[in-house]
mmCIF file of C-alpha atoms in Angstrom:
data_model
loop_
_atom_site.group_PDB
_atom_site.id
_atom_site.type_symbol
_atom_site.label_atom_id
_atom_site.label_comp_id
_atom_site.label_asym_id
_atom_site.label_seq_id
_atom_site.Cartn_x
_atom_site.Cartn_y
_atom_site.Cartn_z
ATOM 1 C CA UNK K 1 5.566 42.289 -32.378
ATOM 2 C CA UNK K 2 8.406 43.717 -30.352
ATOM 3 C CA UNK K 3 11.508 41.668 -29.587
ATOM 4 C CA UNK K 4 10.761 41.720 -25.861
ATOM 5 C CA UNK K 5 7.224 40.416 -26.421
ATOM 6 C CA UNK K 6 8.502 37.610 -28.668
ATOM 7 C CA UNK K 7 11.078 36.542 -26.081
ATOM 8 C CA UNK K 8 8.453 36.664 -23.319
ATOM 9 C CA UNK K 9 6.037 34.529 -25.383
ATOM 10 C CA UNK K 10 8.806 32.025 -26.164
ATOM 11 C CA UNK K 11 9.775 31.746 -22.487
ATOM 12 C CA UNK K 12 6.137 31.240 -21.456
ATOM 13 C CA UNK K 13 5.698 28.556 -24.114
ATOM 14 C CA UNK K 14 8.828 26.687 -22.990
ATOM 15 C CA UNK K 15 7.836 26.907 -19.308
ATOM 16 C CA UNK K 16 4.326 25.675 -20.138
ATOM 17 C CA UNK K 17 5.642 22.720 -22.136
ATOM 18 C CA UNK K 18 8.136 21.803 -19.402
ATOM 19 C CA UNK K 19 5.391 21.959 -16.766
ATOM 20 C CA UNK K 20 3.127 19.692 -18.838
ATOM 21 C CA UNK K 21 5.969 17.237 -19.472
ATOM 22 C CA UNK K 22 6.878 17.179 -15.764
ATOM 23 C CA UNK K 23 3.241 16.512 -14.798
ATOM 24 C CA UNK K 24 3.055 13.688 -17.363
ATOM 25 C CA UNK K 25 6.303 12.160 -16.065
ATOM 26 C CA UNK K 26 5.034 12.514 -12.506
ATOM 27 C CA UNK K 27 1.823 10.577 -13.290
ATOM 28 C CA UNK K 28 3.920 7.976 -15.101
ATOM 29 C CA UNK K 29 5.983 7.490 -11.938
ATOM 30 C CA UNK K 30 3.089 7.589 -9.471
ATOM 31 C CA UNK K 31 0.957 5.024 -11.299
ATOM 32 C CA UNK K 32 3.643 2.300 -11.149
ATOM 33 C CA UNK K 33 2.756 -0.416 -8.647
ATOM 34 C CA UNK K 34 -0.129 -2.608 -7.566
ATOM 35 C CA UNK K 35 -3.621 -1.216 -6.988
ATOM 36 C CA UNK K 36 -6.776 -2.785 -5.587
ATOM 37 C CA UNK K 37 -10.330 -1.486 -6.090
ATOM 38 C CA UNK K 38 -11.805 -0.038 -2.906
ATOM 39 C CA UNK K 39 -15.247 -1.550 -3.543
ATOM 40 C CA UNK K 40 -14.264 -5.033 -4.778
ATOM 41 C CA UNK K 41 -16.866 -7.205 -3.051
ATOM 42 C CA UNK K 42 -15.388 -10.611 -2.234
ATOM 43 C CA UNK K 43 -13.581 -10.770 -5.593
ATOM 44 C CA UNK K 44 -9.845 -10.309 -5.334
ATOM 45 C CA UNK K 45 -8.720 -7.904 -8.045
ATOM 46 C CA UNK K 46 -5.247 -6.399 -8.340
ATOM 47 C CA UNK K 47 -4.162 -4.088 -11.158
ATOM 48 C CA UNK K 48 -0.400 -3.891 -11.657
ATOM 49 C CA UNK K 49 1.244 -1.074 -13.647
ATOM 50 C CA UNK K 50 4.922 -1.739 -14.508
ATOM 51 C CA UNK K 51 7.571 0.871 -15.361
ATOM 52 C CA UNK K 52 7.915 -0.512 -18.899
ATOM 53 C CA UNK K 53 4.268 0.257 -19.724
ATOM 54 C CA UNK K 54 3.010 -3.287 -19.272
ATOM 55 C CA UNK K 55 -0.148 -3.971 -17.312
ATOM 56 C CA UNK K 56 -1.443 -7.053 -15.510
ATOM 57 C CA UNK K 57 -4.943 -7.407 -14.102
ATOM 58 C CA UNK K 58 -5.301 -10.263 -11.622
ATOM 59 C CA UNK K 59 -8.910 -11.365 -11.055
ATOM 60 C CA UNK K 60 -9.009 -14.241 -8.576
ATOM 61 C CA UNK K 61 -6.895 -16.912 -10.325
ATOM 62 C CA UNK K 62 -7.119 -15.369 -13.814
ATOM 63 C CA UNK K 63 -4.782 -12.852 -15.365
ATOM 64 C CA UNK K 64 -5.282 -10.335 -18.178
ATOM 65 C CA UNK K 65 -2.252 -8.830 -19.895
ATOM 66 C CA UNK K 66 -2.019 -5.484 -21.567
ATOM 67 C CA UNK K 67 -0.221 -2.191 -21.617
ATOM 68 C CA UNK K 68 -0.756 1.427 -20.712
ATOM 69 C CA UNK K 69 0.479 4.772 -21.928
ATOM 70 C CA UNK K 70 0.409 8.089 -20.078
ATOM 71 C CA UNK K 71 -0.926 10.621 -22.599
ATOM 72 C CA UNK K 72 -0.797 13.736 -20.432
ATOM 73 C CA UNK K 73 -0.885 14.801 -16.783
ATOM 74 C CA UNK K 74 -4.282 13.165 -16.178
ATOM 75 C CA UNK K 75 -5.029 10.860 -19.137
ATOM 76 C CA UNK K 76 -3.923 7.233 -19.449
ATOM 77 C CA UNK K 77 -4.711 4.886 -22.323
ATOM 78 C CA UNK K 78 -5.108 1.269 -21.208
ATOM 79 C CA UNK K 79 -5.208 -1.708 -23.597
ATOM 80 C CA UNK K 80 -6.085 -5.215 -22.405
ATOM 81 C CA UNK K 81 -6.116 -8.512 -24.257
ATOM 82 C CA UNK K 82 -9.311 -10.431 -23.561
ATOM 83 C CA UNK K 83 -10.846 -13.352 -25.443
ATOM 84 C CA UNK K 84 -8.415 -12.901 -28.327
ATOM 85 C CA UNK K 85 -9.244 -9.217 -28.762
ATOM 86 C CA UNK K 86 -7.528 -6.052 -27.616
ATOM 87 C CA UNK K 87 -9.794 -3.583 -25.845
ATOM 88 C CA UNK K 88 -8.587 -0.012 -25.297
ATOM 89 C CA UNK K 89 -9.942 2.707 -23.025
ATOM 90 C CA UNK K 90 -8.794 6.198 -22.152
ATOM 91 C CA UNK K 91 -9.074 6.963 -18.453
ATOM 92 C CA UNK K 92 -8.899 10.233 -16.580
ATOM 93 C CA UNK K 93 -6.579 9.431 -13.668
ATOM 94 C CA UNK K 94 -5.950 11.299 -10.448
ATOM 95 C CA UNK K 95 -3.524 9.998 -7.822
ATOM 96 C CA UNK K 96 -3.482 11.422 -4.326
ATOM 97 C CA UNK K 97 -1.044 9.583 -2.070
ATOM 98 C CA UNK K 98 -2.058 5.921 -2.006
ATOM 99 C CA UNK K 99 -5.446 6.519 -3.641
ATOM 100 C CA UNK K 100 -6.101 6.515 -7.378
ATOM 101 C CA UNK K 101 -9.366 7.584 -8.978
ATOM 102 C CA UNK K 102 -10.174 6.733 -12.584
ATOM 103 C CA UNK K 103 -13.040 7.897 -14.781
ATOM 104 C CA UNK K 104 -13.696 6.091 -18.066
ATOM 105 C CA UNK K 105 -15.178 7.513 -21.274
ATOM 106 C CA UNK K 106 -18.710 6.698 -20.066
ATOM 107 C CA UNK K 107 -18.205 8.588 -16.810
ATOM 108 C CA UNK K 108 -17.840 5.483 -14.598
ATOM 109 C CA UNK K 109 -15.676 6.346 -11.606
ATOM 110 C CA UNK K 110 -13.525 3.780 -9.769
ATOM 111 C CA UNK K 111 -11.311 4.253 -6.741
ATOM 112 C CA UNK K 112 -8.222 2.140 -6.026
ATOM 113 C CA UNK K 113 -5.813 1.887 -3.101
ATOM 114 C CA UNK K 114 -2.145 1.103 -3.491
ATOM 115 C CA UNK K 115 -1.208 -2.410 -2.357
ATOM 116 C CA UNK K 116 1.802 -2.258 -0.039
#
C-alpha cells in the first residue's frame, strides 16, 4: 500500500471516529431533561434523564430509579430498579427538537415530548 493511501485511510478512520463520538455526545446532551409520553392516557408519567447518567421515572405518585448509558449515536441502554430487581433494555433513540422516539428490542415504539 502506498504511503499516500495509508495516510488517506488513517485520516478517514480518524474523521469517522470523531463523527461517531460527536454524534454520541450530541445524543447524550439532547436526552438530558424531563420527557412525557405523548399517548399517556390519564396516567401522569414523566421520565427524567440527568447529566450524570441517572434516571427517574415518575408514575403518578411512585418513582422508579435507575440509570442510562448512551452506547452510540442512536442506542441507549436503560436500567431500572423495580421490585428488588434491575431490568435493563437497549433502546433505539431518535430526538428531533422536543420530540423523542424510542424503539425497544421487541419493536415497540414510544413517542415522548420534552417537558418545559
